[in-house]
XYZ file of C-alpha atoms in Angstrom:
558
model
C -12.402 -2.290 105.107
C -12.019 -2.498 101.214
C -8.563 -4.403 101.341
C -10.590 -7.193 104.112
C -13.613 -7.060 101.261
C -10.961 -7.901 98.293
C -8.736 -10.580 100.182
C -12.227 -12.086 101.233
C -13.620 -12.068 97.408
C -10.313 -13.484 96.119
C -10.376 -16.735 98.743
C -13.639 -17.190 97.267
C -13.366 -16.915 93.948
C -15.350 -15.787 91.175
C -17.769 -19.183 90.639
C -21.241 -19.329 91.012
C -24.544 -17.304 91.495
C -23.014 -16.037 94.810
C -19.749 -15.094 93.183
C -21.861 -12.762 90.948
C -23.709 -11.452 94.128
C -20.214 -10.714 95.928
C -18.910 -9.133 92.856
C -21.987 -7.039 92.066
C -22.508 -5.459 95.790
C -18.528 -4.634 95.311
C -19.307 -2.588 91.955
C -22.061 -0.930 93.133
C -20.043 0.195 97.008
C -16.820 1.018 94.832
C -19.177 3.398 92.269
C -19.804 5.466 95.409
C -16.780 5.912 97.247
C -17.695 9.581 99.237
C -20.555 7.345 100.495
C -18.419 5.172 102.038
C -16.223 7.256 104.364
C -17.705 7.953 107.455
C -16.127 11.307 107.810
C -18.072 12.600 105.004
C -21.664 12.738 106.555
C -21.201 10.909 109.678
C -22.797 7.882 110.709
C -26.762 8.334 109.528
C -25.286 9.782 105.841
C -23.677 5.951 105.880
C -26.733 4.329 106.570
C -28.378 6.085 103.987
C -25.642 5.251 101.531
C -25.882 1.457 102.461
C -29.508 1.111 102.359
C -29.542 3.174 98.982
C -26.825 0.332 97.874
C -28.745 -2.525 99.565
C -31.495 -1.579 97.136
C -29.393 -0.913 94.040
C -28.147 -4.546 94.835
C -31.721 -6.151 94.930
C -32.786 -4.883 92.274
C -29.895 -6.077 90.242
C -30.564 -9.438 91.383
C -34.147 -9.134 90.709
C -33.411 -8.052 87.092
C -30.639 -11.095 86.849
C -33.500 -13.275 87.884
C -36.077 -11.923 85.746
C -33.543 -12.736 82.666
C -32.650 -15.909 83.755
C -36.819 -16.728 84.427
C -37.081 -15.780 80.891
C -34.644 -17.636 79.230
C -35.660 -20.883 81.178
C -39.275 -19.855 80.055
C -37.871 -19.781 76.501
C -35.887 -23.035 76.677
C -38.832 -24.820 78.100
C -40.949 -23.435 75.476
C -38.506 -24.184 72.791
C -38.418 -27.898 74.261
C -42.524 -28.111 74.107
C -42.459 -27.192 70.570
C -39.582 -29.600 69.211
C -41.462 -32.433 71.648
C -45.165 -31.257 70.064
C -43.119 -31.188 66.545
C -41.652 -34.528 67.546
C -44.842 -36.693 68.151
C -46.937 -34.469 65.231
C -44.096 -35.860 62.575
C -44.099 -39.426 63.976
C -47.395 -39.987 64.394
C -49.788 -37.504 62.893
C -48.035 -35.979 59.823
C -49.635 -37.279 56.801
C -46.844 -39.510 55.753
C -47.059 -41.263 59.207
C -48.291 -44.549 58.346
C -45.302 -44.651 55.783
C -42.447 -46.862 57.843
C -39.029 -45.855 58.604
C -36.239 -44.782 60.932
C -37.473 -42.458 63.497
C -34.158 -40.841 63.886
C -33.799 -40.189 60.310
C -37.712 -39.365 60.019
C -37.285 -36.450 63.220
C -33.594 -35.749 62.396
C -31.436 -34.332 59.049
C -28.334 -35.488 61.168
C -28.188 -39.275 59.632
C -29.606 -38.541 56.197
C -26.940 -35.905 55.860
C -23.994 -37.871 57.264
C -24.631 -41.053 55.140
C -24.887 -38.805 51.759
C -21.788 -36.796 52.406
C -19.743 -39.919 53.499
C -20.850 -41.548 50.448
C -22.534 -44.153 51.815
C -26.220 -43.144 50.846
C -26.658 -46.337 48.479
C -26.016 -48.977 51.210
C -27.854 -46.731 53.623
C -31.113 -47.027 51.897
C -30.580 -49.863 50.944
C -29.899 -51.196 54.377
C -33.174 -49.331 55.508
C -35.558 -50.995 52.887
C -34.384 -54.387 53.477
C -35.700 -53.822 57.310
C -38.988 -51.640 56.533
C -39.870 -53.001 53.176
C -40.239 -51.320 49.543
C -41.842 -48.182 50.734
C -39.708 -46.100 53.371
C -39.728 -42.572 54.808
C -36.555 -41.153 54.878
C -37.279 -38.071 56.701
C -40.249 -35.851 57.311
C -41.114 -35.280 54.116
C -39.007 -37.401 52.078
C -39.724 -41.179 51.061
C -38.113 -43.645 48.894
C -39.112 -46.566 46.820
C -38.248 -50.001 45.578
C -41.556 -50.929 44.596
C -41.417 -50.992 40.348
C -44.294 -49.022 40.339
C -43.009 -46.475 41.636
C -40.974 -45.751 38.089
C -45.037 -45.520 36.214
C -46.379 -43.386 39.350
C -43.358 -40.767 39.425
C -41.380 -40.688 36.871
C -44.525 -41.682 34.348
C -45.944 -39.070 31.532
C -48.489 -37.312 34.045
C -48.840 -34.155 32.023
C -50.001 -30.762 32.823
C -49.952 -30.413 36.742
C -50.038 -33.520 37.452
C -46.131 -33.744 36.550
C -44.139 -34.408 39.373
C -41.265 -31.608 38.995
C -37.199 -32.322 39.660
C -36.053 -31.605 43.447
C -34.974 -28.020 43.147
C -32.646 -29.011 46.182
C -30.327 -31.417 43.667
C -31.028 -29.693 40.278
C -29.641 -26.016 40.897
C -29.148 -23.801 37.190
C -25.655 -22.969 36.129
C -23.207 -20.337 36.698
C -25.040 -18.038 34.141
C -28.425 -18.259 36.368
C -30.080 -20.524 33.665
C -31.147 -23.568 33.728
C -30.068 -26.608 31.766
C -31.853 -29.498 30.263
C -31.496 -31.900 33.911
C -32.563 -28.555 36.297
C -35.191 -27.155 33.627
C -38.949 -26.719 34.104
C -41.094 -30.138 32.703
C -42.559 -27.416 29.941
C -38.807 -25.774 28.941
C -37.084 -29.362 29.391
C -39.350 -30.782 26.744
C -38.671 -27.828 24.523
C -34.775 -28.333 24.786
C -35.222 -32.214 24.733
C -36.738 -32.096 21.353
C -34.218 -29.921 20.368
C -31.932 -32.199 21.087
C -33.269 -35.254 20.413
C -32.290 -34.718 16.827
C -29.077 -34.826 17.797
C -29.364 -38.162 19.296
C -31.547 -40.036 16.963
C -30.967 -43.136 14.943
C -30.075 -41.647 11.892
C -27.750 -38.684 13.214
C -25.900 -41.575 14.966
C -25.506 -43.476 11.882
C -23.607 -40.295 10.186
C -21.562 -39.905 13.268
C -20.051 -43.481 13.558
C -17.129 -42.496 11.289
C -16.079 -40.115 13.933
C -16.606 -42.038 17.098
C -14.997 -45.236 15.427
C -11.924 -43.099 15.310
C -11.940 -43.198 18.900
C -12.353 -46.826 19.396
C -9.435 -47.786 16.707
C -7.463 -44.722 18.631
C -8.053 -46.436 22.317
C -6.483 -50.133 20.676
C -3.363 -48.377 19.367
C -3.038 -46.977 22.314
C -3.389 -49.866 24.545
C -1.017 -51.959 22.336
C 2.104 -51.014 23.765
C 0.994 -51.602 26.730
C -0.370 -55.234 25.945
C 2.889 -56.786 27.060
C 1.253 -59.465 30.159
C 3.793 -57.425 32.599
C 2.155 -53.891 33.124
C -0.776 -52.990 34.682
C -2.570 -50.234 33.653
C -5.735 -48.313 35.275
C -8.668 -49.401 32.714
C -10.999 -46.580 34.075
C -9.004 -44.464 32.603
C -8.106 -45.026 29.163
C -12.197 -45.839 29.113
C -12.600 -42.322 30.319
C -10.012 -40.780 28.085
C -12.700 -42.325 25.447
C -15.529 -41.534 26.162
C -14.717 -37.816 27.253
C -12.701 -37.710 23.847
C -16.020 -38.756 21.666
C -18.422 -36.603 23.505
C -16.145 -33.446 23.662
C -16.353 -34.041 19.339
C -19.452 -34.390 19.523
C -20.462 -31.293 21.761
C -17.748 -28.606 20.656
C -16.597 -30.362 17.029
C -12.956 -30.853 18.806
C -11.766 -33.871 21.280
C -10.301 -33.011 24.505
C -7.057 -35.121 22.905
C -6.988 -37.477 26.037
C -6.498 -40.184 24.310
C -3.548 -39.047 22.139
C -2.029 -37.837 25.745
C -2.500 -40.715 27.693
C -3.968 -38.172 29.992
C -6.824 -36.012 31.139
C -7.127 -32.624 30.462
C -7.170 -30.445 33.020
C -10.851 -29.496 32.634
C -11.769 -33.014 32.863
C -9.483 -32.936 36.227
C -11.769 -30.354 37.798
C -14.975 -32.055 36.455
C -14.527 -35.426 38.033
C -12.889 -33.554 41.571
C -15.802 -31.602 41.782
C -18.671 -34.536 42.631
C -18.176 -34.289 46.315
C -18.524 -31.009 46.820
C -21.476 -30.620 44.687
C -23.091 -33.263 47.107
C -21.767 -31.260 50.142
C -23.254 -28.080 48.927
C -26.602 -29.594 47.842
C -27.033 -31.840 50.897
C -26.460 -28.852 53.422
C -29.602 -26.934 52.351
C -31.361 -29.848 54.339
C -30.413 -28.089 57.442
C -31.120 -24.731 58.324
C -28.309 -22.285 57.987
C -25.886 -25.216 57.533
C -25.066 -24.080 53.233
C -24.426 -20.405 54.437
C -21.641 -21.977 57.080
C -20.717 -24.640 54.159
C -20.046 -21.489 51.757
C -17.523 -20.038 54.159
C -15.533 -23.505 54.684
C -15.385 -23.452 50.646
C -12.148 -22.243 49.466
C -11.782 -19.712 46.853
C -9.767 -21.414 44.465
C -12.767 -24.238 44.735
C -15.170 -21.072 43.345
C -12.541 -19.987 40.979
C -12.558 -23.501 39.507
C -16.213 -23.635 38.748
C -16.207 -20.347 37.071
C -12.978 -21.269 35.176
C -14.866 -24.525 34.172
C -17.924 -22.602 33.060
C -15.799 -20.038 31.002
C -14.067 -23.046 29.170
C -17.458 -24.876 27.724
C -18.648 -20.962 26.630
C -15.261 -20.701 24.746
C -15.584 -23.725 23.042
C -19.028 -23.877 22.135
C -18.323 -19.891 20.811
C -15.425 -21.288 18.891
C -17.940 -24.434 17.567
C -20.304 -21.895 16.375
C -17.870 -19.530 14.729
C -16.705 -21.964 12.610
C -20.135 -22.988 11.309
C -21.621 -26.244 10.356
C -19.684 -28.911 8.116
C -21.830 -31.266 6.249
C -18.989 -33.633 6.599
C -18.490 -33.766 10.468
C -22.189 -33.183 12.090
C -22.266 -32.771 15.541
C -24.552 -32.271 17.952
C -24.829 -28.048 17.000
C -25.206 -29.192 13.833
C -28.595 -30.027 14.325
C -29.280 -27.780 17.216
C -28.596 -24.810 14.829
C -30.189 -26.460 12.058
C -33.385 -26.900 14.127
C -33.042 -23.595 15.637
C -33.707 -21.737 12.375
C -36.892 -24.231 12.051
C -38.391 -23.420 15.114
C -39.350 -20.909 16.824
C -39.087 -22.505 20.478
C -35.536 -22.873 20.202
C -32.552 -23.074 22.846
C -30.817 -19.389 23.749
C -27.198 -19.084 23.239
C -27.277 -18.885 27.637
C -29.354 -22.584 27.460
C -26.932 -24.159 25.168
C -23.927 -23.083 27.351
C -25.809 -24.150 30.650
C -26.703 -27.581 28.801
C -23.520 -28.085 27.231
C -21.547 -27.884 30.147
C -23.576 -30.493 32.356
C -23.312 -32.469 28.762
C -19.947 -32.904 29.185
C -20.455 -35.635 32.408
C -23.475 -36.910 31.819
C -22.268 -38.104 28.350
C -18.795 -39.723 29.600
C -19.135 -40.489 32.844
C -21.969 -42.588 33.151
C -20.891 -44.412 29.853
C -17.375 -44.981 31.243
C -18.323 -46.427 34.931
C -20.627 -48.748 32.845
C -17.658 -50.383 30.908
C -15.513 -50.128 33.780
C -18.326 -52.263 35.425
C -19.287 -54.633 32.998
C -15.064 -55.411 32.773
C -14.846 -55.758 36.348
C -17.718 -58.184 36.816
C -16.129 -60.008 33.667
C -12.884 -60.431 35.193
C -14.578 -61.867 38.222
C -16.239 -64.559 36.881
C -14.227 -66.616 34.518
C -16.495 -68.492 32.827
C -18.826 -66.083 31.759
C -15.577 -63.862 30.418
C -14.641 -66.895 28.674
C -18.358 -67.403 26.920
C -18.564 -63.812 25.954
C -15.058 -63.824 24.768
C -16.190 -67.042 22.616
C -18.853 -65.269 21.520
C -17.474 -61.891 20.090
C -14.226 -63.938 18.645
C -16.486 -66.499 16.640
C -18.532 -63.405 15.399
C -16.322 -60.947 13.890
C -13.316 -61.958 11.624
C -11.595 -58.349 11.393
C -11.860 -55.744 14.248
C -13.082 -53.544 11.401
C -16.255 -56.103 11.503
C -17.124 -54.447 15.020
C -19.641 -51.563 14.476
C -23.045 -50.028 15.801
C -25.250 -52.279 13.909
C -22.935 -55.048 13.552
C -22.673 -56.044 17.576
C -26.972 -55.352 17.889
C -27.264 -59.000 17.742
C -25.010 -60.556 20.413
C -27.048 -62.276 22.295
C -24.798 -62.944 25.282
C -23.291 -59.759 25.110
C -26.173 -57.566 25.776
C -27.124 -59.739 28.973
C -23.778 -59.142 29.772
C -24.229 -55.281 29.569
C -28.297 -55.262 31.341
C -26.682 -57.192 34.731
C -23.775 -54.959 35.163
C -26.124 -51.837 34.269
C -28.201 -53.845 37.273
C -25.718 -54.536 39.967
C -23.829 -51.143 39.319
C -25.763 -48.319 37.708
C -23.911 -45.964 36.260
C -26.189 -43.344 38.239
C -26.694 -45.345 41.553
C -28.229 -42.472 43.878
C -31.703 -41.035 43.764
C -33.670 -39.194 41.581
C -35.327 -36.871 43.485
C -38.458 -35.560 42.581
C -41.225 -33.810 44.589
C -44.911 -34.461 44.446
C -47.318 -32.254 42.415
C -49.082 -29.296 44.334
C -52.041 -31.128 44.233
C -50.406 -34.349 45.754
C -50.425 -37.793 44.523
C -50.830 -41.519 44.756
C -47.497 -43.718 44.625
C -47.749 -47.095 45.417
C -50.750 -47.266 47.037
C -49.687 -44.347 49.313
C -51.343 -40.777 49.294
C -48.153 -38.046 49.631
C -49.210 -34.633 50.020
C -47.850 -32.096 47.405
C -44.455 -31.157 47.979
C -43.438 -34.316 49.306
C -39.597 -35.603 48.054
C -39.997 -38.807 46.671
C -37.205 -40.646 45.100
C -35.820 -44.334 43.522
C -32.381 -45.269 44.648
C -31.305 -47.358 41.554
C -28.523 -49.266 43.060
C -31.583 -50.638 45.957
C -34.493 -50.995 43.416
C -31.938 -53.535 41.674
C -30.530 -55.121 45.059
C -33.494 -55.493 46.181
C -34.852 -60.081 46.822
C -38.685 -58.583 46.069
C -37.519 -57.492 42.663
C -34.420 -60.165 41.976
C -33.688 -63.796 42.928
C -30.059 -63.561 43.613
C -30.045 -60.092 43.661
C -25.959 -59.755 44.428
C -24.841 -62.190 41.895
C -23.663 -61.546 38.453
C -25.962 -63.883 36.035
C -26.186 -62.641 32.950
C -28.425 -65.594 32.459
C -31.295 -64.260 34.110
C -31.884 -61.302 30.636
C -31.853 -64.698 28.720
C -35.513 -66.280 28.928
C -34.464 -69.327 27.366
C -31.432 -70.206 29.491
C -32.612 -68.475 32.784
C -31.843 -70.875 35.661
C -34.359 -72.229 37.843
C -35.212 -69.810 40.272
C -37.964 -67.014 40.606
C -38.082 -65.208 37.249
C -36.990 -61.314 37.881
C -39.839 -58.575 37.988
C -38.385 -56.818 34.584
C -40.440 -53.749 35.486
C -37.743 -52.579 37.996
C -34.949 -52.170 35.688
C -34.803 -48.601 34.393
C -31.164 -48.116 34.499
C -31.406 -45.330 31.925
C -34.417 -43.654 34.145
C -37.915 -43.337 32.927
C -40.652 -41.474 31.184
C -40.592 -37.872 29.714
C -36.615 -37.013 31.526
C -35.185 -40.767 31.036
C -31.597 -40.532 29.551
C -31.694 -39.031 26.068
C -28.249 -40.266 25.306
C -29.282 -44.090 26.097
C -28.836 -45.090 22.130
C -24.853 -43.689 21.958
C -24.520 -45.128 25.132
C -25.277 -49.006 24.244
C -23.870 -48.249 21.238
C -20.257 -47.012 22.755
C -20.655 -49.815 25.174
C -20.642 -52.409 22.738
C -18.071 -51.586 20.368
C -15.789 -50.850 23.023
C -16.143 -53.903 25.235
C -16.494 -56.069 21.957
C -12.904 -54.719 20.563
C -11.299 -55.136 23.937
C -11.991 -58.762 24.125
C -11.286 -59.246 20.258
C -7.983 -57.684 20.275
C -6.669 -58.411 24.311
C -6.668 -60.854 27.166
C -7.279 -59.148 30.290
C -6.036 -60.321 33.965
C -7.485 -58.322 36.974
C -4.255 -56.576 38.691
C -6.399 -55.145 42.005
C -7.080 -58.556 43.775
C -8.549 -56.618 46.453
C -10.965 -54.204 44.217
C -14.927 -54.463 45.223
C -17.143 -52.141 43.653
C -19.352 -52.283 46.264
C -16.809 -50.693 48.319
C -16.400 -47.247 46.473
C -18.231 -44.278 48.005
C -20.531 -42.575 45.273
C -20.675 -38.660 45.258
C -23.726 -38.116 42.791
C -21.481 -40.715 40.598
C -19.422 -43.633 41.296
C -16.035 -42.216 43.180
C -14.021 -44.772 41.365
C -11.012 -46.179 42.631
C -7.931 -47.721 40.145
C -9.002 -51.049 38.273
C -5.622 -52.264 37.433
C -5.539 -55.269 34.694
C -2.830 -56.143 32.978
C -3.397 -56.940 28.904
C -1.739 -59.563 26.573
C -2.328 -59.779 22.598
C -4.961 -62.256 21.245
C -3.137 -64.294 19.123
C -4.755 -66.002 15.773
């Protein structure tokens, strides 16, 4: 009978609830083979034996039923919940009367696919053109456009009324400690002042010798290549700059870009590292989705980050060995100076954490704005040709071009404020989360905890805030020669951020802007080489993700 029972079970097949039954009542006869011969007990002995494995077989299918009851029981209770989670989140969670996507307000999904593709800018902006200057972007997340906003969050609150940094974004360094953009409001302030000497008026006066080094070094550079016939990638010789100045001014020594025509390898890692701090940040907004981003990481990824870490403790150890030099401040200079003053000073762990985020913020950011400001020039011919008018009438000598010296160019800094408007140099959000207590922003009570955030790049896109909003007019930061259309609500343009955490480096910043820009167009021509280069169409990954600018560059002649 067993061969008949196995040709029989393979016609069938093994598919199905009933293939499972077939196969089971064949494992449970085969585990009792002396029950199955009838010359063993005769015939009542096999009737006992197949009611004893009739029953064996019931109760297996009772017990497969029972799990499969239960798991149904726990899908269908699973599927309750999420549709009772569902409805509670869309239309009775505190921030319900706040417009917005559903998918995005019920789902991660979209949120994190449009930040990791790099498209998070356009998104949101996209999303408050349709729902207006006040939009949730998830459950507990909303953004603004409304100016306000910049008073109501990022505003000096004090105490606990302080709306503290989204510890999703700001994460400390590789030494556990946290740096002056991650810190607490109470230890930022006490590293900020610290710092702030650094940065002030005067210390920037003493350290123009220096940085004007830079700027004479980037137009000797650029000269043999001012020939009309090759184009050249103005990012970065802009970045070569910039990173040189601020690597002087951090560690006392340049990261000789410049002199190269190249980065240096640290700098390599630094600026190929934005996307996967985005990736890594971005999947702690679904559950267990950073443990399975970890394992896709690669090691040599890891290996890099330490390696980068290592590097800014070396130098600032080799800064600090060689002790201060009247001659050559920089910014440990004052730090140490300070230090000694004070007792709330910055631990040798706090300067290396600091230091090493330091490094971007101060080059970076600067950079992309020049890179900007050249690319709208190039654009838009006629206001190139005023500005060039206006720099070449002003300054007799390229030695004429210093901090103090281009303060009063009119044209110039309207020039700079619209490119810092239509491409911020730090276009996504700025996350922030509502005080324990919760808060008031634009009209809007948000429970404590809530993320709340500006997108720069769609606070300054945006028709409530701008007339024209995608045009370059450096007209309308000129009161008396602002064409005649609605005036501009000023009170949205932060580009340097706001309140207690704006950008402490905004003073170097203008000032590196325009010396740079202003000996560019005294000294070169400059023909746009990338016909087909939009800046809207770069991705940003916490920063711009900047694609070639080729322009080509031709001597001034006088």
């Amino acid at each position: 009978m067993r061969p008949k029972r196995r040709r029989s079970r393979q016609r069938r097949g093994m598919t199905g609830l009933g293939d499972w039954i077939d196969e089971t009542g064949w494992r449970l006869k085969k585990s009792r083979p002396s029950a199955l011969s009838p010359s063993a007990s005769g015939r009542a002995s096999e009737d006992e034996t197949r009611k004893q494995t009739a029953e064996a077989f019931i109760m297996e299918v009772g017990l497969f039923q029972t799990m499969l009851a239960n798991a149904k029981g726990l899908i269908l209770a699973a599927l309750v919940s999420l549709g009772c989670w569902v409805i509670y989140t869309l239309y009775f969670h505190p921030l319900a009367r706040i417009p917005g996507p559903k998918w995005w307000i019920i789902s991660r999904i979209p949120y994190f696919r449009s930040i990791t593709t790099g498209q998070f800018i356009h998104s949101v902006r996209a999303l408050h053109e349709r729902y207006g200057p006040v939009v949730r972007l998830a459950a507990n997340e909303v953004s603004f456009t409304d100016p306000q906003a910049w008073q109501d969050i990022y505003g000096h609150h004090g105490g606990d009324r302080a709306f503290p940094r989204n510890p999703v974004w700001y994460q400390p360094a590789l030494n556990g400690v946290h740096h002056i953009l991650s810190a607490s409001n109470s230890d930022h302030a006490r590293i900020r002042h610290l710092l702030s000497h650094a940065f002030s008026e005067r210390a920037l006066k003493s350290q123009e010798p220096m940085i004007q080094v830079f700027f004479n070094l980037l137009i000797e550079r650029l000269r043999p290549l001012a020939d009309g016939r090759q184009a050249i990638n103005i990012n970065d010789w802009l970045q070569y700059t910039t990173f040189d100045i601020t690597g002087e001014l951090e560690f006392g020594e340049s990261f000789g870009c410049l002199e190269k025509g190249e980065y240096h390898p640290w700098i390599k890692v630094l600026l190929s590292n934005f996307r996967k701090i985005i990736l890594f940040g971005a999947s702690q907004l679904i559950p267990g989705l950073r443990f399975l981003v970890g394992l896709t990481i690669p090691k040599a990824v890891m290996q890099q980050r330490q390696q980068h870490f290592s590097y800014t403790v070396d130098k600032v150890s080799r800064r600090l060995a060689r002790g201060n030099d009247p001659m050559r401040p920089d910014f440990l200079t004052y730090i140490n100076r300070y230090n000694e003053d004070e007792k709330k000073g910055m631990s040798r762990a706090e300067i290396d954490s600091t230091f090493n985020v330091l490094v971007i913020a101060g080059s970076e950011t600067t950079s992309t704005c020049m890179t900007a400001t050249l690319h709208c020039l190039l654009r838009n011919p006629a206001t190139l040709q005023r500005l060039q008018t206006e720099i070449r009438s002003t300054f007799a000598h390229d030695s004429d071009i210093t901090f103090d010296s281009t303060i009063p160019l009119r044209y110039l800094n309207a020039v700079i404020e619209e490119s810092l408007r239509l491409c911020p140099p730090a276009p996504t959000m700025l996350p922030r989360v509502t005080p324990a207590a919760g808060a008031y922003v634009c009209g809007y009570w948000l429970p404590g905890g809530t993320a709340v955030e500006i997108s720069q790049y769609a606070m300054s896109r945006s028709y409530d805030n701008y007339s024209d909003p995608d045009r370059f007019i450096p007209e309308r930061w000129l009161p008396d020669e602002k064409p005649n259309f609605h005036p501009h609500d000023a009170r949205a343009h932060k580009p340097f951020s706001f309140g207690p955490r704006n950008c402490l480096g905004r003073s170097l910043a203008w000032m590196e802007i325009r010396c740079i820009i202003c000996k560019l167009l005294w000294n070169f021509n400059l023909r746009m080489e990338s016909p087909d280069y939009e800046w809207n169409e770069q991705g940003t990954y916490v920063m711009w993700d900047k694609k070639q600018m080729l322009v080509s560059l031709t001597p001034v002649k006088r």
